[in-house]
C-alpha cells in the first residue's frame, strides 16, 4: 500500500475540466424576498436552465425544467430558482424548520466557491416548505460543516407551475476574493417522489455535489462591499435548576451575559472571540449502551467548536484516532459542563495556506483546575491535488501532567487518479509528549481510497504505540496495529432495482508484536436499492476476538479471558423517505463473545404535515452467555412542531435500561429576523429504577442579537 501511495505524485494534477459557464448580473433594484419571482426584477438576469439528470438516468434530460437566475448589488447576492412541476400537488414539502434534514423532501442545493480555489465552498439549501439550511465545505467535500449558520434570507412558494425560491445572501455573510470576478457554482435539484437528481455541473454518478473541484463558473462580479467585517453577538442566559442530592433537592438560579465576536482580518481569514461561552441551546447526546471494553465516541454538537471545524481536520483517520477532539474542552470526564471563561480562534485561508488556531481558558470546576487549552493546525495546498500540513495541541483538560501533541500529514485528492477516477490518499505521523511519562508515544499510518460509483475500495494501516496519549484528542485503543480493507461492487441494472451492492470489509487489529487481538470481516451478500427509494441488504459478519483479561460486560456478567469466534447474519430494511411514513429496521442473529445474540432496532418516522414530524426508535440486545444473560434496551422519541421556518419546538425523549432513567430535552427556537435568536430549553432526567423521581431539572432562556458592521 505504501508503494502505491508513493506512485500518486506521478499521476499529476487533474486535467482541465469542461465546466459550464454562466453570467451574473448587477441590478439596480433589489428583489423583494417573498418567494415570488417578480418579472420586472429577475428578467434582466440570464437563465441557467441546462441541468442534466444524475439519478436515475445519468446524462438524461430532467423530467421537469429548472431555471436559475443570479443577481447582485453592492451588498447582496440574490438567487432566484423556478422549479417547474406539471403535478404541483405531488411536490413533497414536509419540513419548514431551519436546518431541517431535507432528505425526505423536494429541494434545491447549491455551492458557492467564492475564492475559486476548487477546494472550499459555502453550501445553501431550500425546500418548497421554506426550510433554509447552510454549511461550510472544505477539502473538496471531505468535510461538510452543517452546524455553520450564516445570516441570509430565503422564501419559497408553491404555485400552479411548480415552486419557486428566492434567496438574499449578504456579502458580509460570505468570505471572498475582492479582486476576483469569477466564482465556482453548482446547483442540485431533487424531485423526491421520483428519486430524481438533476445538476448543472459534474453530472456523472462518480461526482458529488459537495466537490468544488467539479463545479461550474459564474462570472461578472465587481465592486462588492464586505463592510468592516465585524459581527458582535452579545447574549444573555438565565437558568433555573433543581437537583436531587440524595438527601433532598437543591435549587439554583444562575444568570450571566456573554459575547461572541467575529472579525475578518482579511477577506478570507476570521478572528473569533468568546467570553463566558454558553451552550444552553445545544441538544443533548443520544444515549448509548456500551457492550465493549473501550470508550464510546460521541460527536461534537456545540456550534462554537463546529464552525470552521474542517480546518482542524487531520489526514483521514476515522473516529478511532482523532488528534484534536473539541469535546475535551468544556466537558468533564463524565460529561459534566466545565465553564469556558474565554476563547479566541483564527480560522480561514490565506493564499495557499489553510489556518486554524484555537486557545481557550476553562474555569476550575468539578475537582478540575482552571486550564489553558490550545490547538494549531496549518496546511498548505500544493497544486490542484496535494495538501501538506501539521498540527500541535497543548494542555490537559483533566488537570493531569502537562501534555503536547504534534503531527504532520500529506494528503492527495484527484478527480483523475487511479484508472482516471477519483482517488484520495493520506500519509501521517503523530507524537505526544507527556510530563514524567515514558516513551513509545507515537502513531503513524497511511490510507488510500477509490470512492467511485461502480467500484469503491479503500486500504488503510496505522500503528498506535502503548503510551500515545493525546490529552486533547480521542483514541480508545493503544498499543496496536490496525489494517482496514474494503471492496464494493455496485452495478446499476435499471428497472425496479436501480442498483445492486456487493462487497467485503475487513478490520484486523494486532498488538505491536503482530499477535491478533481482533479481526472483524463483513461480507455484504447482496444489497438492493430500488427505484422507489426502498433499500434491502443482507450481511454476514465473522468476528475473531482474543481477550487477554476478563472484563465485566454488566455488573453481573463477566466475560472470561479466552479466544472467541462468532458469526452473525444481519438484515436491514429501509423504506423510502418520500412517503409520509418511513421505517428503518435491522436484525442481527448469531454469536457474540461466545454467547447467543439477538440484536434488533427499528426507527419509525411519520411526517403527516409540514407542521409536525415524529420519530420513534427502539434498540434491543438479548445475549445469552453460560454465566448469565444480558438484555439492554434504548428508546428514543422525537416530536417536532414547525410553526414556520423561523419558529420551532423540538422535543427529544430517551430512556435506556443501563442507566434505568429517561431524559427529556425540549427546545423552543425563534428567529424573528436573521441575526436574532431566542431559545427556551427544558431538560429533565428521571430515575426509573424504583419509584420514578426526578434527578435533575432545568429551564434555560437565551437571547442573542447580532450587530453587524
XYZ file of C-alpha atoms in Angstrom:
709
model
C 0.000 0.000 0.000
C 2.801 2.455 0.834
C 4.343 1.777 -2.547
C 1.035 2.620 -4.167
C 0.889 5.901 -2.262
C 4.384 6.804 -3.409
C 3.225 6.443 -7.002
C 0.470 9.033 -6.686
C 2.637 12.108 -7.462
C 3.408 10.612 -10.849
C -0.263 10.831 -11.689
C -0.028 14.625 -11.562
C -2.927 17.024 -11.131
C -6.355 16.871 -12.620
C -6.689 17.566 -16.352
C -8.679 20.597 -17.473
C -12.346 20.158 -16.562
C -15.072 21.106 -19.014
C -17.082 23.448 -16.815
C -20.418 25.066 -17.681
C -20.266 28.870 -17.692
C -22.868 31.456 -16.741
C -23.049 35.191 -16.118
C -24.285 37.127 -13.113
C -25.993 40.490 -13.495
C -25.636 43.610 -11.386
C -29.046 45.014 -10.526
C -30.152 48.496 -9.610
C -33.320 47.252 -7.909
C -33.181 44.669 -5.147
C -35.861 41.972 -5.417
C -38.395 41.633 -2.628
C -37.644 38.288 -0.926
C -41.094 36.722 -0.708
C -40.776 33.613 -2.885
C -42.433 35.308 -5.877
C -40.101 35.984 -8.801
C -41.061 39.479 -9.960
C -40.542 39.582 -13.759
C -39.518 43.252 -13.803
C -36.561 42.463 -11.484
C -35.493 38.936 -12.437
C -35.982 39.141 -16.217
C -32.721 41.109 -16.623
C -30.670 38.116 -15.441
C -29.542 35.380 -17.874
C -31.135 31.995 -17.214
C -29.277 28.856 -16.187
C -31.570 26.106 -17.446
C -29.301 23.368 -18.789
C -29.440 20.984 -15.825
C -28.766 17.300 -16.510
C -30.154 14.213 -14.804
C -27.703 12.416 -12.493
C -30.144 9.922 -10.944
C -31.709 7.644 -12.006
C -30.541 8.012 -15.649
C -27.162 9.704 -15.791
C -26.958 12.117 -18.726
C -30.696 12.120 -19.494
C -32.947 15.145 -19.726
C -34.651 16.074 -16.434
C -38.298 15.135 -16.101
C -39.046 18.748 -15.081
C -37.409 22.011 -16.145
C -35.452 24.204 -13.723
C -34.461 27.849 -14.258
C -31.865 29.667 -12.148
C -31.097 33.399 -12.224
C -28.405 35.244 -10.277
C -28.347 38.967 -9.474
C -26.227 41.085 -7.153
C -25.729 44.620 -5.975
C -23.031 46.177 -3.818
C -24.179 44.447 -0.651
C -26.070 41.259 -1.526
C -26.143 38.208 -3.775
C -29.643 37.252 -4.997
C -30.560 33.820 -6.355
C -33.953 33.031 -7.868
C -34.973 29.493 -8.831
C -38.096 28.373 -10.686
C -38.706 24.611 -10.277
C -41.359 23.719 -12.834
C -43.587 20.763 -11.966
C -46.543 19.521 -14.005
C -48.010 17.934 -10.860
C -47.577 20.551 -8.128
C -49.951 18.670 -5.817
C -47.338 15.887 -5.646
C -44.474 18.139 -4.537
C -43.125 16.785 -1.236
C -42.703 19.572 1.332
C -42.865 18.307 4.910
C -40.257 20.273 6.879
C -40.135 24.076 7.013
C -37.785 24.470 10.015
C -34.297 25.989 9.938
C -31.535 23.431 9.276
C -34.002 20.560 8.833
C -32.863 17.203 7.489
C -34.331 17.534 3.991
C -33.715 14.013 2.737
C -37.481 13.281 2.651
C -38.344 16.456 0.677
C -38.015 18.092 -2.716
C -35.207 20.635 -2.506
C -32.559 22.721 -4.199
C -28.925 22.709 -3.081
C -26.116 24.940 -4.256
C -22.458 25.643 -3.541
C -20.503 28.900 -3.948
C -16.722 28.598 -4.310
C -16.092 32.271 -3.609
C -12.288 32.037 -3.775
C -12.281 29.789 -6.843
C -9.753 27.552 -5.082
C -11.662 24.383 -6.171
C -11.414 23.053 -2.572
C -13.757 25.038 -0.312
C -17.260 26.459 -0.678
C -20.389 27.747 1.024
C -23.423 25.467 0.812
C -27.090 26.555 0.832
C -30.338 24.584 0.528
C -34.075 25.308 0.486
C -37.227 23.215 0.287
C -40.726 24.056 -1.041
C -41.881 24.221 2.599
C -39.485 27.124 3.201
C -36.747 25.314 5.117
C -33.340 27.005 4.992
C -30.026 25.255 5.546
C -26.362 26.056 5.094
C -22.911 24.611 5.670
C -19.206 25.096 5.058
C -17.371 22.710 2.720
C -13.629 22.127 2.791
C -11.164 19.561 1.473
C -13.113 19.298 -1.801
C -16.063 17.805 0.031
C -14.117 15.767 2.582
C -15.510 17.935 5.386
C -19.124 19.137 5.491
C -19.696 21.520 8.413
C -23.503 21.631 8.741
C -23.739 23.499 12.080
C -22.486 26.738 10.480
C -25.343 29.251 10.417
C -24.993 32.204 8.081
C -27.193 35.290 8.144
C -29.355 35.345 4.994
C -32.960 35.435 3.835
C -34.887 32.876 1.826
C -38.556 32.345 0.925
C -40.376 29.789 -1.197
C -43.866 29.403 -2.677
C -45.783 26.573 -4.357
C -47.977 27.618 -7.275
C -49.688 26.179 -10.350
C -46.368 25.891 -12.252
C -44.382 24.168 -9.509
C -42.426 26.015 -6.829
C -40.046 28.954 -6.572
C -37.269 30.014 -4.232
C -35.742 33.440 -3.627
C -32.539 33.926 -1.645
C -30.700 37.049 -0.487
C -27.190 36.358 0.854
C -25.355 39.437 2.189
C -21.731 39.683 1.100
C -20.937 40.245 4.778
C -22.008 36.627 5.348
C -19.549 35.362 2.734
C -15.781 35.467 2.547
C -14.425 36.052 -0.957
C -11.574 37.425 -3.028
C -12.420 41.089 -3.555
C -10.356 41.107 -6.765
C -11.998 38.004 -8.222
C -14.716 38.334 -10.849
C -15.487 34.592 -11.131
C -16.826 32.161 -8.518
C -17.354 28.424 -8.642
C -21.042 27.453 -8.605
C -23.178 24.343 -8.774
C -26.830 23.562 -8.149
C -28.748 20.348 -7.476
C -32.485 19.880 -7.751
C -34.068 16.831 -6.122
C -37.545 15.661 -7.168
C -38.153 13.288 -4.297
C -41.228 11.376 -5.459
C -39.187 10.132 -8.433
C -35.894 9.875 -6.501
C -34.513 12.087 -9.248
C -31.475 14.352 -9.016
C -30.652 16.994 -11.629
C -27.448 19.037 -11.612
C -25.768 21.846 -13.530
C -22.122 20.694 -13.360
C -20.467 17.321 -12.639
C -23.382 15.187 -13.775
C -21.936 11.654 -13.530
C -22.649 9.261 -10.622
C -18.932 9.326 -9.718
C -19.142 13.058 -8.940
C -20.625 14.590 -5.822
C -22.491 17.825 -5.284
C -20.093 18.812 -2.485
C -16.979 18.864 -4.709
C -15.968 22.442 -5.612
C -13.349 20.954 -7.936
C -16.174 19.859 -10.254
C -18.331 22.993 -10.088
C -19.104 25.326 -12.962
C -18.200 29.025 -13.123
C -20.299 32.174 -12.759
C -18.662 35.428 -13.829
C -19.279 39.160 -13.780
C -18.685 40.173 -10.141
C -17.185 43.568 -9.324
C -17.347 46.283 -6.641
C -18.943 44.273 -3.809
C -18.791 45.525 -0.223
C -17.951 43.409 2.807
C -18.191 46.267 5.316
C -15.792 46.301 8.270
C -16.169 42.558 8.558
C -17.168 42.740 12.246
C -20.053 40.833 13.873
C -20.670 41.293 17.609
C -23.162 38.877 19.198
C -23.977 39.670 22.843
C -26.213 37.185 24.625
C -27.941 36.772 27.960
C -28.702 33.445 29.633
C -30.799 32.604 32.668
C -31.013 29.050 34.045
C -33.138 27.655 36.874
C -32.144 24.150 38.009
C -33.267 21.622 40.599
C -31.105 18.627 41.532
C -31.502 15.570 43.774
C -28.541 15.386 46.193
C -29.617 12.087 47.746
C -30.810 13.747 50.921
C -33.109 16.279 49.288
C -33.322 18.750 46.426
C -31.261 21.877 45.895
C -32.475 24.717 43.720
C -30.356 27.290 41.949
C -30.792 30.205 39.565
C -27.824 31.429 37.529
C -27.767 34.248 35.003
C -24.897 35.669 33.026
C -24.106 37.660 29.941
C -21.508 36.866 27.346
C -20.344 37.899 23.923
C -19.166 36.252 20.751
C -17.396 38.403 18.167
C -16.149 37.702 14.648
C -13.785 39.947 12.717
C -12.432 39.417 9.211
C -8.701 40.057 9.481
C -8.612 39.649 5.714
C -11.463 38.779 3.313
C -10.791 35.094 3.981
C -9.267 34.989 7.492
C -11.572 35.397 10.512
C -10.761 36.009 14.171
C -13.412 34.780 16.623
C -13.677 35.647 20.303
C -15.942 34.334 23.037
C -16.441 35.451 26.645
C -18.492 33.446 29.162
C -19.258 30.887 26.461
C -22.655 29.241 26.813
C -24.181 26.168 25.153
C -27.666 26.179 26.710
C -29.327 25.627 23.307
C -27.282 22.527 22.386
C -29.237 19.280 22.035
C -28.275 16.517 24.471
C -26.309 13.456 23.355
C -28.098 10.326 22.256
C -27.837 7.637 24.916
C -25.806 4.556 24.020
C -25.231 1.171 25.642
C -21.599 0.052 25.734
C -21.101 -3.702 25.266
C -17.361 -3.360 24.613
C -14.337 -2.761 26.824
C -13.494 0.520 25.064
C -14.928 4.039 25.486
C -17.752 5.133 23.173
C -17.473 8.018 20.732
C -19.930 10.933 20.991
C -19.841 13.633 18.292
C -19.360 17.342 18.930
C -22.625 19.316 18.864
C -21.622 22.790 20.117
C -21.707 25.476 17.444
C -18.643 27.435 18.602
C -16.409 24.400 18.070
C -18.191 23.117 14.970
C -17.863 26.334 12.982
C -14.786 26.044 10.728
C -14.002 22.660 12.311
C -12.919 21.356 8.898
C -9.783 23.493 9.140
C -8.663 21.394 12.123
C -9.211 18.062 10.342
C -6.029 15.974 10.172
C -5.441 13.302 7.493
C -8.132 10.632 7.006
C -8.202 8.762 10.311
C -11.820 7.900 11.129
C -13.191 8.095 14.675
C -10.774 5.620 16.291
C -7.981 8.233 16.377
C -8.702 11.977 16.496
C -5.676 14.189 17.282
C -7.872 17.130 18.301
C -11.316 16.353 19.707
C -13.062 19.552 20.757
C -15.351 17.739 23.234
C -12.325 17.600 25.540
C -12.813 21.344 26.073
C -15.635 22.421 28.382
C -16.805 18.896 29.247
C -15.523 16.782 32.140
C -14.733 13.028 32.130
C -18.382 12.167 32.921
C -19.923 14.728 30.583
C -20.337 17.432 33.226
C -20.072 21.010 31.960
C -16.825 22.878 32.644
C -17.348 26.658 32.191
C -15.252 28.303 29.475
C -14.180 31.754 30.639
C -12.872 32.939 27.279
C -11.650 31.701 23.938
C -10.056 33.010 20.769
C -9.910 31.405 17.343
C -8.370 32.304 13.993
C -9.638 30.340 11.013
C -9.582 30.704 7.266
C -7.358 30.672 4.238
C -4.595 32.973 3.108
C -3.151 32.407 -0.353
C -2.477 28.642 -0.428
C -2.459 28.289 3.366
C -5.296 26.864 5.499
C -5.157 28.094 9.087
C -6.923 27.014 12.268
C -5.817 28.140 15.734
C -7.813 27.966 18.974
C -6.995 28.952 22.553
C -9.414 28.597 25.497
C -9.323 29.165 29.237
C -11.587 26.982 31.375
C -12.789 27.656 34.902
C -11.954 25.451 37.889
C -14.922 23.098 38.302
C -15.847 19.549 39.362
C -12.490 18.976 41.032
C -10.545 20.117 37.949
C -8.152 23.053 37.870
C -8.514 26.031 35.552
C -6.728 25.084 32.346
C -5.423 26.763 29.212
C -6.060 24.507 26.213
C -4.891 25.257 22.683
C -4.561 23.790 19.202
C -2.998 24.997 15.965
C -3.471 23.362 12.566
C -1.787 24.724 9.423
C -1.730 23.162 5.962
C -0.658 24.264 2.507
C -2.295 23.497 -0.826
C 0.226 22.411 -3.439
C -1.059 22.357 -6.984
C -4.555 21.119 -7.670
C -4.366 17.880 -5.688
C -1.836 17.997 -2.830
C -2.162 19.291 0.708
C 0.529 19.032 3.413
C 0.367 20.302 6.964
C 0.978 19.978 10.667
C -0.890 20.093 13.969
C 0.030 20.941 17.579
C -2.153 20.726 20.705
C -1.161 21.714 24.226
C -2.822 21.322 27.615
C -4.545 18.665 29.690
C -8.300 19.136 30.303
C -8.217 16.588 33.147
C -5.651 18.632 35.115
C -3.102 15.859 34.777
C 0.525 16.045 33.666
C 1.396 18.638 31.030
C 0.683 17.233 27.562
C 1.595 18.185 23.992
C 0.702 16.540 20.679
C 2.393 17.231 17.342
C 1.932 15.751 13.896
C 2.434 16.021 10.138
C 0.331 14.784 7.220
C 0.303 14.753 3.416
C -2.974 14.310 1.530
C -3.657 13.739 -2.152
C -7.072 14.065 -3.795
C -7.552 13.814 -7.543
C -10.615 13.502 -9.744
C -8.460 11.821 -12.416
C -6.476 9.455 -10.210
C -6.124 5.700 -10.493
C -7.841 4.462 -13.636
C -8.898 8.024 -14.431
C -11.299 8.055 -11.442
C -11.473 9.935 -8.140
C -8.757 8.767 -5.740
C -7.639 10.032 -2.334
C -4.739 9.119 -0.067
C -3.053 10.231 3.173
C 0.268 9.628 4.913
C 0.630 10.871 8.500
C 2.657 10.852 11.712
C 1.717 11.882 15.277
C 3.626 12.085 18.535
C 2.763 13.054 22.090
C 4.862 14.326 24.962
C 3.503 13.865 28.485
C 5.323 15.172 31.537
C 7.017 12.395 33.566
C 5.797 9.686 31.144
C 7.948 7.093 29.302
C 8.458 6.904 25.533
C 6.765 4.811 22.818
C 4.332 7.662 22.293
C 3.934 7.891 18.514
C 1.319 6.924 15.939
C 1.630 6.764 12.160
C -0.145 5.368 9.137
C -1.329 5.686 5.554
C -4.531 5.194 3.584
C -5.810 5.213 0.021
C -9.389 5.132 -1.229
C -11.205 4.900 -4.539
C -14.721 6.324 -3.806
C -16.495 5.857 -7.131
C -19.916 4.663 -8.232
C -19.333 1.214 -9.738
C -16.269 0.202 -7.731
C -15.410 1.533 -4.264
C -12.405 0.341 -2.338
C -10.040 1.500 0.357
C -6.892 0.402 2.192
C -5.597 1.812 5.480
C -2.928 0.908 8.031
C -1.922 2.535 11.307
C 0.200 1.883 14.364
C -0.564 3.420 17.771
C 2.130 2.952 20.408
C 1.418 1.966 24.007
C 1.982 5.391 25.537
C 0.498 7.521 22.772
C -1.617 9.976 24.777
C -3.420 12.873 23.040
C -4.946 14.645 26.052
C -6.964 16.894 23.720
C -7.756 14.052 21.322
C -9.622 10.759 21.253
C -8.040 7.313 20.985
C -9.910 4.363 22.550
C -7.212 1.735 21.937
C -3.411 1.987 22.102
C -0.569 -0.485 21.665
C -1.975 -1.779 18.380
C -1.518 -2.070 14.653
C -4.696 -1.808 12.630
C -5.351 -2.753 8.988
C -8.631 -1.924 7.199
C -9.688 -3.009 3.721
C -12.963 -2.544 1.834
C -14.105 -3.514 -1.664
C -17.608 -2.840 -3.039
C -19.139 -3.529 -6.443
C -22.329 -1.553 -7.176
C -23.732 -2.213 -10.671
C -26.723 -0.247 -11.973
C -29.173 -2.591 -13.668
C -32.301 -0.467 -14.290
C -35.904 -1.480 -13.931
C -37.410 -1.889 -10.466
C -33.923 -2.286 -8.956
C -31.818 0.807 -9.531
C -28.548 -0.523 -8.107
C -27.138 -3.712 -6.575
C -24.477 -3.740 -3.860
C -21.916 -6.444 -3.144
C -18.822 -6.075 -1.019
C -16.376 -7.154 1.652
C -14.763 -5.257 4.509
C -12.137 -6.415 6.971
C -10.573 -4.845 10.072
C -7.567 -6.587 11.596
C -6.090 -5.392 14.896
C -2.885 -6.870 16.310
C -0.651 -5.965 19.213
C 2.745 -4.425 18.490
C 4.288 -7.916 18.276
C 1.894 -8.906 15.493
C -0.365 -11.186 17.565
C -4.002 -10.912 16.541
C -6.343 -9.245 19.045
C -9.427 -8.564 16.903
C -10.489 -9.424 13.378
C -13.902 -8.425 12.015
C -14.785 -9.481 8.463
C -18.060 -8.350 6.880
C -19.458 -9.712 3.641
C -22.288 -7.772 2.022
C -24.018 -10.745 0.463
C -26.329 -8.534 -1.565
C -27.937 -5.145 -1.278
C -30.848 -3.771 -3.298
C -31.536 -0.092 -3.948
C -34.947 0.035 -5.562
C -36.197 2.651 -7.992
C -38.826 3.524 -5.376
C -36.103 4.555 -2.891
C -36.540 1.470 -0.679
C -33.401 -0.453 0.310
C -32.759 -4.004 1.477
C -29.444 -5.637 2.353
C -28.046 -8.852 3.827
C -24.639 -9.011 5.538
C -22.564 -11.756 7.147
C -20.115 -10.901 9.976
C -17.252 -13.089 11.194
C -15.535 -11.908 14.408
C -12.362 -13.252 15.996
C -11.665 -11.769 19.448
C -8.775 -12.583 21.797
C -9.337 -11.408 25.381
C -6.155 -11.358 27.452
C -8.045 -10.136 30.507
C -11.651 -10.726 31.650
C -13.998 -7.772 31.553
C -17.401 -7.073 33.058
C -19.924 -6.512 30.293
C -22.511 -5.730 33.023
C -22.133 -5.636 36.822
C -23.449 -9.215 36.995
C -21.867 -10.788 33.883
C -18.093 -11.076 33.313
C -16.596 -12.336 30.046
C -13.679 -14.674 30.689
C -10.243 -14.287 29.118
C -10.345 -16.573 26.083
C -10.478 -16.665 22.274
C -13.898 -16.203 20.704
C -15.008 -16.849 17.118
C -18.523 -15.703 16.292
C -20.680 -15.432 13.178
C -23.674 -13.153 12.708
C -26.194 -12.540 9.951
C -27.628 -9.033 9.605
C -30.655 -7.926 7.607
C -31.658 -4.288 7.151
C -34.688 -2.723 5.500
C -35.172 0.978 4.765
C -38.352 2.267 3.232
C -38.288 5.391 1.079
C -38.307 8.723 2.899
C -40.552 10.259 0.229
C -43.563 8.681 1.955
C -45.249 10.319 4.973
C -44.408 7.170 6.964
C -40.978 5.543 6.707
C -39.313 2.695 8.543
C -35.745 1.528 9.101
C -35.395 -1.885 10.725
C -32.466 -4.239 11.258
C -31.965 -7.588 12.956
C -28.732 -9.452 13.690
C -28.626 -13.067 14.857
C -25.551 -15.087 15.737
C -22.761 -15.210 18.267
C -21.283 -12.503 20.477
C -18.224 -13.212 22.659
C -19.249 -16.859 22.947
C -22.905 -16.130 23.670
C -26.021 -16.418 21.538
C -27.142 -12.971 20.446
C -30.268 -11.401 19.005
C -29.887 -7.680 18.317
C -32.538 -5.598 16.619
C -33.513 -1.994 16.124
C -36.286 -0.077 14.453
C -36.851 3.576 13.611
C -40.294 4.724 12.500
C -40.785 8.270 11.223
C -44.093 9.971 10.499
C -44.350 13.320 8.718
C -48.103 13.982 8.435
C -47.685 17.665 7.540
C -45.134 20.478 7.467
C -46.420 21.402 10.923
C -45.348 18.180 12.668
C -42.719 15.451 12.321
C -42.238 12.482 14.632
C -39.804 9.641 15.072
C -39.749 6.638 17.412
C -36.700 4.391 17.820
C -36.058 1.183 19.757
C -32.807 -0.768 20.142
C -32.569 -4.090 21.960
C -29.787 -6.585 22.667
C -30.573 -10.067 24.010
C -27.421 -12.113 24.683
C -27.349 -15.483 26.429
C -23.989 -16.406 27.990
C -23.151 -19.514 30.010
C -22.539 -17.244 33.024
C -25.763 -15.277 32.655
C -27.936 -13.284 30.296
C -27.580 -9.683 29.177
C -30.518 -7.652 27.965
C -30.359 -3.957 27.109
C -32.864 -1.535 25.630
C -32.820 2.042 24.403
C -35.901 4.030 23.434
C -35.913 7.413 21.707
C -38.858 9.583 20.723
C -38.766 12.833 18.760
C -41.770 15.115 18.365
C -41.107 18.344 16.477
C -43.505 21.163 15.672
C -42.623 23.618 12.904
C -44.840 26.674 13.145
C -42.806 28.466 10.464
C -39.237 28.362 9.126
C -38.366 30.769 11.970
C -40.297 29.247 14.875
C -39.969 25.642 16.003
C -40.482 23.465 19.074
C -38.361 20.304 19.195
C -38.785 17.561 21.795
C -36.453 14.627 22.390
C -37.261 11.917 24.955
C -34.993 8.921 25.572
C -34.641 6.032 28.013
C -32.043 3.320 28.477
C -32.056 0.217 30.626
C -28.396 0.516 31.637
C -28.897 3.813 33.478
C -32.571 2.989 34.123
C -33.591 6.600 33.623
C -35.255 8.715 30.983
C -34.363 12.191 29.817
C -36.338 14.975 28.171
C -34.842 17.764 26.078
C -37.426 20.311 24.893
C -36.341 23.369 22.920
C -38.161 26.398 21.513
C -36.267 28.389 18.877
C -37.459 31.702 17.438
C -35.663 33.742 14.764
C -37.690 36.976 14.336
C -35.189 38.256 11.765
C -31.884 36.771 10.576
C -29.241 37.502 13.206
C -31.628 37.428 16.189
C -32.299 34.214 18.109
C -34.288 33.313 21.208
C -34.220 29.903 22.925
C -36.246 28.361 25.729
C -34.873 24.969 26.787
C -36.220 22.456 29.309
C -34.195 19.423 30.470
C -35.311 16.653 32.794
C -33.666 13.430 33.953
C -35.844 10.982 35.908
C -34.671 7.844 37.717
C -36.935 4.878 36.876
C -35.067 2.167 38.820
C -37.615 2.212 41.636
C -40.308 4.722 42.292
C -39.772 7.250 39.451
C -38.400 10.537 40.729
C -36.623 13.460 39.031
C -32.842 13.548 39.391
C -32.256 16.844 37.599
C -34.458 19.516 36.047
C -33.574 22.811 34.412
C -35.181 25.603 32.444
C -32.909 27.938 30.462
C -33.630 31.068 28.453
C -31.130 32.504 25.986
C -31.336 35.576 23.757
C -28.696 36.613 21.219
C -28.551 39.599 18.872
C -26.058 40.119 16.053
C -24.703 43.615 15.437
C -23.088 43.706 12.003
C -20.634 46.374 10.864
